[in-house]
Each structure stands twice: as C-alpha cells, then as structure tokens.
Coordinates of C-alpha atoms and ligand atoms in Angstrom, one line a residue:
M404 CA 142.2 -9.2 230.4
Q405 CA 139.0 -9.7 232.5
N406 CA 138.6 -12.5 234.8
L407 CA 135.3 -13.9 236.2
N408 CA 133.9 -15.7 239.2
F409 CA 133.2 -19.3 239.0
I410 CA 129.8 -20.2 240.5
N411 CA 127.8 -23.3 240.1
G412 CA 129.9 -24.2 237.0
R413 CA 129.4 -20.9 235.3
W414 CA 131.8 -18.1 234.6
C415 CA 130.0 -14.8 235.8
Q416 CA 130.7 -11.2 236.5
S417 CA 130.1 -9.7 239.9
L418 CA 126.3 -8.7 240.1
S419 CA 127.2 -4.9 240.1
G420 CA 129.6 -5.4 237.3
E421 CA 132.2 -3.6 239.4
T422 CA 136.0 -4.9 239.1
L423 CA 139.3 -4.7 240.8
P424 CA 142.6 -3.8 239.1
V425 CA 145.3 -6.6 239.0
T426 CA 148.7 -5.0 239.2
D427 CA 152.0 -6.5 238.2
P428 CA 154.4 -6.0 241.4
A429 CA 157.5 -5.8 239.2
S430 CA 156.3 -3.3 236.6
E431 CA 153.4 -1.6 238.6
E432 CA 151.3 -2.1 235.5
N433 CA 147.5 -2.9 235.8
Y434 CA 147.2 -5.6 233.3
A435 CA 143.9 -7.4 234.4
E436 CA 140.7 -7.2 236.3
I437 CA 138.8 -9.5 238.6
P438 CA 135.3 -9.1 239.8
R439 CA 134.5 -7.1 243.1
S440 CA 132.1 -9.5 244.6
G441 CA 130.2 -9.4 248.0
A442 CA 127.6 -11.0 250.1
A443 CA 125.2 -11.7 247.1
E444 CA 127.8 -13.6 245.1
V445 CA 129.0 -15.6 248.1
D446 CA 125.5 -16.5 248.9
A447 CA 125.0 -17.8 245.3
A448 CA 128.2 -19.8 245.7
V449 CA 126.9 -21.2 248.9
Q450 CA 123.5 -22.3 247.5
A451 CA 125.4 -24.0 244.4
A452 CA 127.6 -25.8 246.9
E453 CA 124.7 -27.0 249.1
A454 CA 122.9 -28.3 245.9
A455 CA 125.9 -30.1 244.7
L456 CA 126.5 -31.7 247.9
A457 CA 122.8 -32.8 248.0
A458 CA 122.8 -33.8 244.2
G459 CA 125.3 -36.5 245.0
W460 CA 128.8 -35.3 245.8
R461 CA 128.3 -36.0 249.4
R462 CA 127.5 -39.8 248.3
T463 CA 130.5 -40.2 246.0
T464 CA 133.0 -42.7 247.1
G465 CA 136.6 -41.8 247.9
A466 CA 137.7 -43.6 244.8
Q467 CA 135.5 -41.5 242.7
R468 CA 136.7 -38.5 244.1
A469 CA 140.2 -39.6 243.7
R470 CA 140.0 -39.9 239.9
L471 CA 139.0 -36.4 239.7
L472 CA 141.7 -35.2 242.2
R473 CA 144.2 -37.0 240.0
A474 CA 142.7 -35.4 236.8
I475 CA 143.0 -32.0 238.5
A476 CA 146.8 -32.8 239.3
A477 CA 147.4 -33.8 235.7
G478 CA 145.7 -30.5 234.5
I479 CA 148.1 -28.4 236.7
Q480 CA 151.1 -30.5 235.5
Q481 CA 150.2 -29.9 231.8
Q482 CA 150.0 -26.1 232.4
A483 CA 152.8 -25.8 235.0
G484 CA 155.0 -23.5 232.8
A485 CA 152.2 -21.0 232.1
L486 CA 150.8 -21.2 235.7
A487 CA 154.2 -20.4 237.1
E488 CA 154.5 -17.3 234.8
L489 CA 151.2 -16.1 235.8
E490 CA 151.9 -16.6 239.5
V491 CA 154.9 -14.4 238.9
R492 CA 153.0 -11.6 237.3
D493 CA 150.3 -11.8 239.9
C494 CA 152.4 -11.8 243.1
G495 CA 156.1 -11.1 242.1
K496 CA 157.9 -14.1 243.4
P497 CA 161.0 -15.4 241.7
I498 CA 160.1 -17.9 238.8
T499 CA 162.2 -20.7 240.3
E500 CA 160.1 -20.5 243.3
A501 CA 156.9 -20.4 241.3
R502 CA 157.8 -23.4 239.4
Y503 CA 158.4 -25.2 242.8
D504 CA 154.9 -24.1 243.9
M505 CA 153.3 -25.5 240.8
S506 CA 154.9 -29.0 241.5
D507 CA 153.8 -28.7 245.0
A508 CA 150.2 -28.1 243.9
V509 CA 150.4 -31.2 241.7
A510 CA 151.9 -33.3 244.5
C511 CA 149.2 -32.1 246.9
F512 CA 146.1 -33.2 244.6
E513 CA 147.8 -36.5 244.0
Y514 CA 148.5 -37.1 247.7
Y515 CA 144.9 -36.3 248.7
A516 CA 143.6 -38.7 245.9
G517 CA 145.4 -41.4 247.7
L518 CA 144.0 -40.4 251.0
A519 CA 140.4 -40.2 249.5
E520 CA 140.8 -43.7 248.4
A521 CA 142.2 -44.9 251.7
L522 CA 139.0 -43.3 253.4
D523 CA 136.6 -45.9 251.8
G524 CA 138.4 -48.6 253.7
Q525 CA 138.2 -46.6 257.0
Q526 CA 134.4 -46.4 257.2
G527 CA 132.8 -48.6 259.8
T528 CA 135.9 -48.9 262.0
P529 CA 134.8 -50.7 265.3
V530 CA 135.3 -49.0 268.5
E531 CA 135.6 -51.5 271.6
V532 CA 133.2 -50.4 274.4
S533 CA 132.6 -51.5 277.9
D534 CA 129.3 -53.1 277.3
P535 CA 129.5 -56.1 274.7
R536 CA 125.7 -55.9 273.7
F537 CA 126.6 -52.8 271.9
E538 CA 128.6 -52.4 268.7
V539 CA 129.9 -49.0 268.0
K540 CA 131.5 -48.1 264.5
L541 CA 132.9 -45.1 263.3
R542 CA 132.0 -43.2 260.0
H543 CA 133.8 -40.1 258.6
E544 CA 131.4 -37.8 256.9
P545 CA 132.1 -34.7 254.8
A546 CA 131.6 -31.3 257.1
G547 CA 129.3 -30.1 254.3
V548 CA 129.9 -26.8 252.5
V549 CA 133.2 -25.2 253.6
G550 CA 134.7 -21.6 253.1
L551 CA 138.2 -21.4 252.3
I552 CA 139.9 -18.0 252.5
V553 CA 143.6 -17.9 251.2
P554 CA 146.3 -15.1 251.2
W555 CA 148.5 -13.8 248.4
N556 CA 151.9 -15.1 249.2
F557 CA 151.5 -18.6 247.8
P558 CA 148.2 -18.2 245.9
L559 CA 147.9 -21.6 244.1
V560 CA 149.7 -23.5 246.8
N561 CA 147.6 -22.1 249.6
A562 CA 144.6 -23.0 247.5
A563 CA 145.7 -26.5 246.8
W564 CA 146.5 -27.1 250.4
K565 CA 142.9 -26.6 251.3
V566 CA 140.7 -27.5 248.2
A567 CA 142.6 -31.0 247.6
P568 CA 141.7 -32.2 251.3
A569 CA 138.3 -30.6 251.3
L570 CA 137.5 -32.2 247.9
A571 CA 139.0 -35.6 249.2
A572 CA 136.9 -35.5 252.2
G573 CA 133.6 -35.1 250.0
C574 CA 132.8 -31.4 251.0
T575 CA 131.9 -28.7 248.5
V576 CA 133.8 -25.5 248.5
V577 CA 133.5 -21.7 248.4
L578 CA 137.0 -20.4 247.8
K579 CA 137.9 -16.7 248.3
P580 CA 141.3 -15.8 247.0
S581 CA 143.3 -12.8 247.9
E582 CA 142.3 -9.8 245.8
L583 CA 146.1 -9.3 245.3
A584 CA 146.6 -12.6 243.7
S585 CA 143.5 -14.6 242.3
L586 CA 144.5 -15.5 238.8
T587 CA 146.0 -18.9 239.3
T588 CA 143.3 -19.9 241.6
L589 CA 140.7 -19.0 238.9
R590 CA 142.9 -21.2 236.5
L591 CA 142.6 -24.0 239.1
A592 CA 138.7 -23.7 238.7
R593 CA 139.2 -24.0 234.9
I594 CA 141.3 -27.0 235.3
A595 CA 138.8 -28.6 237.7
E596 CA 135.9 -27.9 235.2
E597 CA 137.8 -29.6 232.4
A598 CA 138.6 -32.5 234.7
G599 CA 134.9 -32.9 234.8
L600 CA 134.3 -31.8 238.7
P601 CA 130.5 -31.4 238.8
A602 CA 129.0 -27.8 238.8
G603 CA 128.8 -26.4 242.2
V604 CA 131.4 -28.6 243.9
L605 CA 134.2 -25.9 243.7
N606 CA 133.1 -22.2 243.4
V607 CA 135.6 -19.2 243.4
V608 CA 134.5 -15.8 244.2
C609 CA 136.8 -12.9 244.0
G610 CA 136.6 -9.6 245.8
L611 CA 138.1 -7.6 248.9
G612 CA 138.5 -9.2 252.1
S613 CA 136.5 -6.9 254.0
E614 CA 133.4 -7.5 251.7
C615 CA 133.7 -11.0 250.0
G616 CA 136.0 -12.6 252.6
A617 CA 133.8 -11.3 255.5
A618 CA 130.6 -12.7 253.5
V619 CA 132.2 -16.1 253.6
A620 CA 133.1 -15.9 257.1
A621 CA 129.6 -14.9 258.2
H622 CA 127.6 -17.1 256.1
P623 CA 125.3 -19.6 258.0
G624 CA 125.3 -22.1 255.2
I625 CA 129.2 -22.6 255.7
A626 CA 129.8 -25.5 258.0
K627 CA 133.4 -24.9 258.2
V628 CA 135.8 -22.0 257.4
S629 CA 139.5 -22.6 256.9
F630 CA 141.4 -19.4 257.0
T631 CA 145.1 -18.5 256.1
G632 CA 146.2 -14.9 256.5
G633 CA 147.1 -12.1 258.9
T634 CA 146.2 -12.4 262.8
E635 CA 144.1 -9.3 262.6
S636 CA 141.9 -10.7 259.7
G637 CA 141.8 -13.9 261.5
R638 CA 140.5 -12.3 264.5
K639 CA 137.7 -10.8 262.7
V640 CA 136.9 -14.2 260.8
M641 CA 136.8 -15.9 264.3
Q642 CA 134.4 -13.2 265.7
A643 CA 132.1 -13.7 262.7
R644 CA 132.2 -17.5 263.3
A645 CA 131.6 -17.1 267.0
N646 CA 128.2 -15.6 266.2
L647 CA 127.3 -18.8 264.4
I648 CA 129.1 -21.4 266.6
G649 CA 130.8 -22.2 263.5
D650 CA 133.6 -24.3 262.9
L651 CA 137.0 -22.7 262.2
A652 CA 140.6 -23.5 261.3
L653 CA 143.2 -20.5 261.4
E654 CA 146.6 -20.4 260.1
L655 CA 147.9 -17.1 261.0
G656 CA 151.2 -15.0 261.3
G657 CA 154.5 -15.9 263.1
K658 CA 157.6 -14.4 264.3
S659 CA 159.7 -17.4 264.1
A660 CA 163.1 -17.7 265.9
M661 CA 166.1 -19.8 264.7
I662 CA 168.6 -20.7 267.4
V663 CA 172.3 -21.1 266.0
F664 CA 174.7 -23.0 268.3
D665 CA 178.5 -22.4 268.1
D666 CA 179.3 -26.0 266.7
V667 CA 177.6 -25.4 263.3
D668 CA 179.2 -25.1 260.1
L669 CA 178.9 -21.2 259.4
D670 CA 178.4 -21.5 255.8
H671 CA 175.6 -24.0 256.2
A672 CA 174.1 -21.9 258.9
V673 CA 174.0 -18.9 256.6
E674 CA 172.4 -20.8 253.8
W675 CA 169.4 -21.9 256.1
I676 CA 169.1 -18.3 257.4
L677 CA 168.7 -17.0 253.8
M678 CA 166.3 -19.9 253.0
G679 CA 164.2 -19.2 256.2
S680 CA 164.0 -15.3 256.0
M681 CA 164.4 -14.4 252.3
Y682 CA 162.4 -17.1 250.5
N683 CA 159.4 -15.3 248.7
Q684 CA 160.9 -12.0 250.0
G685 CA 160.2 -13.1 253.5
Q686 CA 156.5 -13.0 252.8
V687 CA 156.0 -16.3 254.4
C688 CA 153.9 -16.9 257.7
A689 CA 156.7 -19.3 258.9
A690 CA 159.6 -17.1 257.9
T691 CA 162.6 -17.1 260.2
S692 CA 162.6 -13.4 261.4
R693 CA 164.7 -13.6 264.5
V694 CA 168.1 -15.2 264.3
L695 CA 169.7 -16.0 267.7
V696 CA 173.5 -16.6 267.5
Q697 CA 175.7 -18.0 270.2
D698 CA 178.2 -15.4 271.4
S699 CA 181.4 -17.1 270.5
I700 CA 180.5 -17.2 266.8
F701 CA 178.4 -14.0 266.6
D702 CA 180.8 -11.7 264.7
A703 CA 182.1 -14.5 262.3
L704 CA 178.5 -15.5 261.4
L705 CA 177.3 -11.9 261.1
E706 CA 180.2 -11.1 258.7
K707 CA 179.2 -14.0 256.4
L708 CA 175.6 -13.2 256.7
R709 CA 176.2 -9.6 255.7
H710 CA 178.1 -10.6 252.6
A711 CA 175.6 -13.3 251.5
V712 CA 172.6 -10.9 252.1
Q713 CA 174.3 -8.2 250.2
G714 CA 175.0 -10.6 247.3
L715 CA 171.4 -11.5 246.8
R716 CA 170.1 -10.7 243.3
V717 CA 167.0 -8.4 243.6
G718 CA 164.9 -8.1 240.5
A719 CA 161.9 -9.0 238.5
G720 CA 160.6 -12.4 239.2
L721 CA 160.4 -13.4 235.6
D722 CA 164.1 -13.1 235.3
D723 CA 165.5 -16.6 236.0
S724 CA 168.6 -15.3 237.9
T725 CA 166.4 -13.3 240.5
Q726 CA 166.6 -14.6 244.0
V727 CA 164.6 -11.7 245.7
G728 CA 161.5 -10.3 243.7
P729 CA 159.2 -7.4 244.5
L730 CA 156.8 -7.3 247.6
I731 CA 153.3 -8.0 246.6
S732 CA 152.1 -4.3 246.8
A733 CA 153.0 -0.5 247.3
A734 CA 151.0 -0.9 250.6
Q735 CA 153.0 -3.7 251.7
R736 CA 156.3 -2.2 250.9
E737 CA 155.2 0.8 252.8
R738 CA 154.2 -1.3 255.6
V739 CA 157.7 -3.1 255.7
A740 CA 159.4 0.2 255.5
A741 CA 157.4 2.0 258.2
L742 CA 158.2 -1.1 260.5
V743 CA 161.9 -0.8 259.8
R744 CA 161.9 3.0 260.4
Q745 CA 159.9 2.5 263.5
G746 CA 162.5 -0.3 264.6
V747 CA 165.3 2.1 264.0
E748 CA 163.6 4.9 266.0
Q749 CA 163.4 2.4 268.8
G750 CA 167.2 1.6 268.7
A751 CA 167.8 -0.8 266.1
R752 CA 170.9 -0.7 263.9
L753 CA 170.7 -1.7 260.4
L754 CA 173.7 -4.0 259.2
C755 CA 172.3 -3.8 255.5
G756 CA 169.2 -2.9 253.6
G757 CA 166.5 -0.7 255.0
E758 CA 165.5 0.9 251.7
A759 CA 164.4 0.3 248.1
P760 CA 167.0 -0.5 245.5
G761 CA 168.5 2.4 243.8
Q762 CA 168.8 0.6 240.5
L763 CA 165.2 -0.2 239.9
D764 CA 162.8 2.7 239.3
K765 CA 159.7 0.6 238.9
G766 CA 158.1 -2.1 241.1
Y767 CA 157.7 -2.7 244.8
F768 CA 161.2 -3.8 245.7
Y769 CA 162.8 -3.5 249.1
L770 CA 166.4 -4.5 249.8
P771 CA 167.1 -7.5 252.0
T772 CA 167.5 -6.1 255.5
V773 CA 169.4 -7.2 258.5
A774 CA 168.8 -5.4 261.9
L775 CA 170.9 -5.6 265.0
D776 CA 170.6 -4.4 268.6
V777 CA 166.9 -5.1 268.6
S778 CA 165.6 -4.9 272.2
R779 CA 162.8 -7.1 273.3
D780 CA 160.3 -4.3 273.1
N781 CA 161.4 -3.3 269.7
V782 CA 158.6 -3.5 266.9
L783 CA 161.0 -5.6 264.8
W784 CA 161.3 -8.1 267.5
R785 CA 157.5 -8.3 268.4
E786 CA 155.7 -7.7 265.0
E787 CA 155.4 -9.9 262.0
V788 CA 157.1 -7.7 259.3
F789 CA 156.2 -10.0 256.3
G790 CA 159.0 -8.7 254.2
P791 CA 162.8 -9.4 253.7
V792 CA 163.8 -8.2 257.2
L793 CA 165.7 -10.3 259.7
C794 CA 166.8 -9.3 263.2
V795 CA 170.0 -10.9 264.7
A796 CA 170.6 -11.2 268.4
R797 CA 173.2 -13.0 270.5
F798 CA 172.8 -15.4 273.3
G799 CA 175.1 -17.1 276.0
N800 CA 173.7 -20.6 276.7
E801 CA 170.9 -23.0 275.8
A802 CA 168.5 -22.0 278.4
Q803 CA 168.8 -18.1 277.3
A804 CA 168.3 -19.1 273.7
I805 CA 165.1 -21.1 274.3
E806 CA 163.8 -18.2 276.5
L807 CA 164.6 -15.7 273.8
A808 CA 162.9 -17.9 271.0
N809 CA 159.8 -18.3 273.0
D810 CA 159.4 -14.7 273.7
S811 CA 156.7 -14.1 271.2
R812 CA 152.8 -14.0 271.0
Y813 CA 153.2 -16.2 268.0
G814 CA 153.9 -19.9 267.8
L815 CA 154.0 -21.0 264.2
A816 CA 157.6 -22.2 263.5
A817 CA 160.9 -22.3 265.1
A818 CA 164.4 -23.6 264.0
V819 CA 167.6 -25.0 265.9
L820 CA 170.9 -25.5 264.3
S821 CA 173.6 -27.6 266.1
D822 CA 175.7 -30.6 265.4
D823 CA 174.7 -32.2 268.6
G824 CA 171.6 -34.3 268.1
E825 CA 170.7 -34.7 271.8
R826 CA 171.0 -30.7 272.0
R827 CA 168.6 -30.5 269.0
E828 CA 166.0 -32.8 270.6
R829 CA 166.2 -31.3 273.8
V830 CA 165.8 -27.7 272.5
A831 CA 163.1 -28.9 269.9
A832 CA 160.9 -30.2 272.7
Q833 CA 161.1 -26.8 274.6
L834 CA 160.2 -24.6 271.8
V835 CA 156.7 -23.4 271.7
A836 CA 155.7 -23.7 268.2
G837 CA 153.7 -26.0 265.8
I838 CA 156.6 -26.6 263.5
V839 CA 160.3 -27.0 264.7
W840 CA 163.1 -27.3 262.0
A841 CA 166.4 -29.0 263.1
N842 CA 169.5 -28.2 261.0
C843 CA 167.1 -26.6 258.4
S844 CA 164.4 -23.9 258.0
G845 CA 161.5 -23.6 255.7
P846 CA 160.8 -27.1 254.3
A847 CA 157.0 -27.9 254.0
F848 CA 155.9 -31.4 253.2
I849 CA 152.4 -32.3 252.0
Q850 CA 152.4 -35.5 254.3
A851 CA 153.3 -33.6 257.6
P852 CA 151.1 -31.4 259.8
W853 CA 151.3 -27.6 259.2
G854 CA 149.9 -25.1 261.6
G855 CA 150.8 -23.1 265.0
V856 CA 149.9 -22.4 268.5
K857 CA 149.3 -19.2 270.5
Q858 CA 148.4 -16.3 268.1
S859 CA 149.6 -18.3 265.0
G860 CA 146.2 -19.9 265.1
F861 CA 144.9 -23.4 265.8
R862 CA 144.3 -26.7 264.0
R863 CA 146.5 -28.4 261.5
G864 CA 146.5 -28.5 257.7
L865 CA 148.4 -31.0 255.4
G866 CA 148.9 -34.7 255.9
E867 CA 146.0 -37.0 257.1
W868 CA 145.2 -34.1 259.7
G869 CA 144.4 -31.8 256.8
M870 CA 141.8 -34.1 255.4
H871 CA 140.2 -34.7 258.9
E872 CA 139.8 -31.1 259.3
F873 CA 137.1 -31.4 256.6
L874 CA 135.5 -34.6 258.1
E875 CA 133.0 -35.1 260.9
L876 CA 133.3 -38.1 263.1
K877 CA 130.0 -39.9 263.7
Q878 CA 129.6 -42.9 265.9
V879 CA 126.9 -45.6 264.8
T880 CA 125.9 -47.7 268.0
T881 CA 123.9 -50.7 267.3
Y882 CA 122.2 -52.9 270.2
T883 CA 123.2 -56.5 269.1
S884 CA 121.5 -58.6 271.9
A885 CA 118.6 -60.7 271.3
D886 CA 117.5 -59.8 275.0
A887 CA 114.9 -57.1 275.5
W888 CA 116.5 -54.0 276.9
G889 CA 114.1 -54.0 280.0
H890 CA 115.4 -51.0 281.7
F891 CA 112.0 -49.4 282.5
N892 CA 110.1 -52.7 282.7
A893 CA 112.5 -53.9 285.5
R894 CA 111.4 -51.3 287.8
Ligands
NDP2149 P1 144.9 -10.8 255.2 O1 144.8 -11.6 256.3 O2 144.2 -9.5 254.9 O3 144.8 -11.7 253.8 C1 144.3 -13.1 254.0 C2 143.0 -13.4 253.2 O4 142.1 -12.9 254.1 C3 142.8 -12.6 251.9 O5 142.1 -13.5 251.0 C4 142.0 -11.5 252.3 O6 141.3 -10.9 251.3 C5 141.0 -12.0 253.4 N1 140.5 -11.1 254.3 C6 140.9 -9.8 254.8 N2 140.2 -9.3 255.6 C7 138.9 -10.2 255.8 C8 137.9 -10.2 256.7 N3 137.6 -9.4 257.4 N4 137.2 -11.5 256.6 C9 137.5 -12.5 255.8 N5 138.6 -12.5 255.0 C10 139.3 -11.4 255.1 O7 146.4 -10.3 254.9 P2 146.9 -9.1 254.2 O8 146.9 -9.2 252.8 O9 146.2 -7.8 254.6 O10 148.3 -8.9 254.9 C11 148.3 -8.3 256.3 C12 149.4 -9.0 257.0 O11 148.8 -10.4 257.3 C13 150.6 -9.3 256.3 O12 151.5 -8.2 256.3 C14 151.3 -10.4 257.0 O13 151.7 -10.0 258.3 C15 150.0 -11.3 257.3 N6 149.8 -12.3 256.4 C16 150.0 -13.6 256.8 C17 149.8 -14.7 255.9 C18 150.1 -16.1 256.3 O14 150.3 -17.0 255.6 N7 150.1 -16.4 257.6 C19 149.6 -14.4 254.6 C20 149.2 -13.2 254.2 C21 149.3 -12.1 255.1 P3 142.0 -9.7 250.4 O15 143.5 -10.1 250.2 O16 141.3 -9.7 249.2 O17 141.9 -8.4 251.3

C-alpha cells in the first residue's frame, strides 16, 4: 500500500518519487510505504497554506470553522474501528488503548469546535486604560501558517491535539507526522477533505525528521512551530527557530516521579504505578519512570509490584487481551535495552524484566522491567528511557521525597499518592512540573493544560490555552474625544 502527501487539496508523491517503508512492530513486516519528502515539498505546502489563508480562511468566523471541526469529529467517529486497527499496525500499541485514542481525537475536535464558536463573542473585548479619551479593544487573530511536528507514540491523538486548536484559531497547517507512524494522520487529512475543509488549509507532508521536519522548523513562511518529541530534536528545532526569531512551543521528554506515602492502599498504588509506567509500553512523555516509596511500605509494595508487572500480558497489539505491545521499532528496543544494560553496569539491580520475552520470536517486544538500587547518577535515574522500564527507590520523610522527585533536568509530570489531602496539596505545590497527579497517574483531559517546565519544554497545549497558542493578541486603540489632541500645538 502506497500513501501520499496531502498538499493543497491534492494527493501527491514526493518530488523524487522516493519512499520510506512502514513496518508493523509486532510482525516486523514492511507492509506499506510513505513518501520521503524534504524542503521542496514543505515549501509547496507552506505556499498552499499561505494561499488558503489569504483566500479566505483567515476571515472565516469561529462558527464556520466549528461546523468543519464537528464534521471532522464525525468522520473520525465513523471510522474509529478501522483507524484504531491501523494505529495498532503502525505503532504497536494495544488495541484497547488505540480505541481510547480514537475517542480522544473525536472529543478533541468537538471541544475545539465549541471554543472556535466562543471566540466570535470574545472579539473586541474592552481593556480599561488610565486615559478615558482612549478606547482599547482586544482582537484574537490567527497566528498564520503553523508548522506542527508530532511523534509516533500517540500518532492520531498528537495530531488532533495540535490540528484542532490550530484550525479553531483560524490558522492553516503544515503537519509533519513521524516517519514511524504517519498512516492515521494521512487518514485524518482524508477525513478533513471529505468534511469539506478548503484546499491548502491542512497539508500533511511525510518524511524523515532530519529532512522534512527540519525543513518545517526552518521555513520562514511558518509563523509558529508546535513540536512534540524528544529533547534533542526539540533543541534542533529551537535552534532553527532562533535564526528566524520564530515563535515556538515545545513539548519534550520527561523523567516523571511518583511519590507513594505509607498511608495508601497498596493495591491501588500498584494499579496507578502500572498505569503511569506501562501504558503504551512506557512510550509516553509523561510516563512515571521513578517511583519513590516510603520506607515502611517499601518491601510490601515491591512484592505486589513485582507480581503485577510479571503478570502483564505481553503480545501483539491487535490481540484484545494484550496489555503491553511491542516497542515502535528495532532501534527503539535496542535503545531501551542499551540503557538498561548501562544502568546495570552502573550498579542497578533488576527485580524483573531486562530482556525480550522468550516466547515471541518476531516483533520489537521488551519485557516490563523494574530496576532497584538506582543511584542518582545512574543513567536509569537521569535519562528518559521511553520504554517499559521503571526504577523504584525509597525515602524516609516528605522533604526527602520532594527533593528526590525534583532531582531531574525534566519537569513534565509528577504524582503523589497519599490518603492525607493536606499532604497531597503541600507536596503538589512543591513539585517542579507542569502536571501533578494526586492519587492517580497518567490521565490527560482535553480541557486541561498540558506541558512542562525545565527541559520538558515550554508553553501549554490543550484547553483554551492550546487554542491561544495559535492566536495573536492585537490591541486596537481608538481616540474617542472630540477635542483636538494638541500635544505639539500646545508647545
Ligand atoms: P523525535 O524527537 O525524533 O520525533 C518527534 C518528531 O520530530 C518526529 O516527527 C520526528 O520525525 C521529528 N524530528 C526529528 N528530528 C527532527 C529535526 N531535526 N527537526 C524537526 N523535526 C524532527 O523522537 P524519536 O522518534 O527520535 O525518539 C527519540 C526520543 O525522543 C525517544 O526515545 C523519547 O525519549 C523521546 N520522545 C518523546 C516524545 C514525547 O512525547 N515527549 C515522543 C517521541 C519521542 P521522524 O520520526 O520522522 O524522525
């Protein structure tokens, strides 16, 4: 099966005709191809997006855009079953999680339809200023052509989280999916086309990050780039944007800690640890990857955790009973395995996992892994593994727990489990992270802001903040007095 770029409302090959293989992570089979595009295709997409903006998209009302966003949501909903299966073949995740992703994408387009409508009523909001002869009003205007670069771990969801608010804001889009998982994003473009989105408003260009992604980051016609991915790629995108003084939002990696106090129900704690660390094989930017457990419950919790982790069903994502699927690629599995080997060389001890499962001879599987005795300079404590790998450490008191949790160059998410509400609030206030989960780990809501601090990036996606990322605030100031201004005449 060959897939094509979607540029200016047309489906097209890369200019060179070159393609990249699409591999099923569970069977290792190459079953499709995507175009290998670069700067020329990105430039064509930017020109199409500029033309669509000028041709009228910029002047659409929020209500008009809302109708299209709802039609896209309905299109995803109608095809949700097939899209979920395609997502599993493309990136390996368990089908139960892929189904959830599809419902999340539908909800995202519906939510931003509502915000687009509401935007119409917010134009012209007055700002009270100190001189009554002036009337200041605010306008929210689309940023222009935006470049959206998304990763492979939640392909359609990540695309939806950016495309829906960008369209709601009245921007036009050049979208670059990951070369490892582009297929559902191309389906999204098909759905948008069928929903009646005008040509050039949404363009999807496939290719390698170093070629196609780099071209998006460096294009002077792109007013704003919104990037989700690894910290190293984010750094390169930021360098490219700096040359243009170009606006940028980054959602990067994490090394999120969960603090488990000794007043919790141990079985509930284990459930949230699994949810936080093993969902999507741990390939989640906000994954819980360091669990800090209070001394007095450490041994009991560890025993329950070992039992639960070893009981997880590892297998192909299309099998309904699978809880942990394959990693995205051979390279990613090797990266995870190498980090675990290095961690052990540096003194960590594995409670379980640390290898590929013996019973599966095909697929990029890696057993859920728990590491102990991980010192603070160990690579497993410091680096984002992006796989089903968790370290567990102990702490004595609240202050120690907070200090350990904040010992990271990242600051995306953190979690605290305790029966004591005051303690949860106290700890949440001191955790240096964009997201703190209390008595849970992992839930993301379309309505709530998403993003991190420190090297996890800056700016916030989702919620109203996600749409305002794609809007520029303009003040329109009117002199309303009948009197002449007279400033120079008076001298
Ligand atoms: P990347 O950061 O490379 O991928 C994210 C997106 O950026 C992809 O579309 C990628 O394209 C693109 N990209 C890559 N290089 C550039 C560049 N120089 N300029 C512009 N765009 C670029 O993640 P990887 O897939 O390489 O994973 C590496 C690590 O990043 C992971 O192991 C994990 O630690 C982290 N990661 C974090 C994610 C998050 O949500 N925070 C998501 C994915 C990865 P392409 O895939 O085609 O190369």
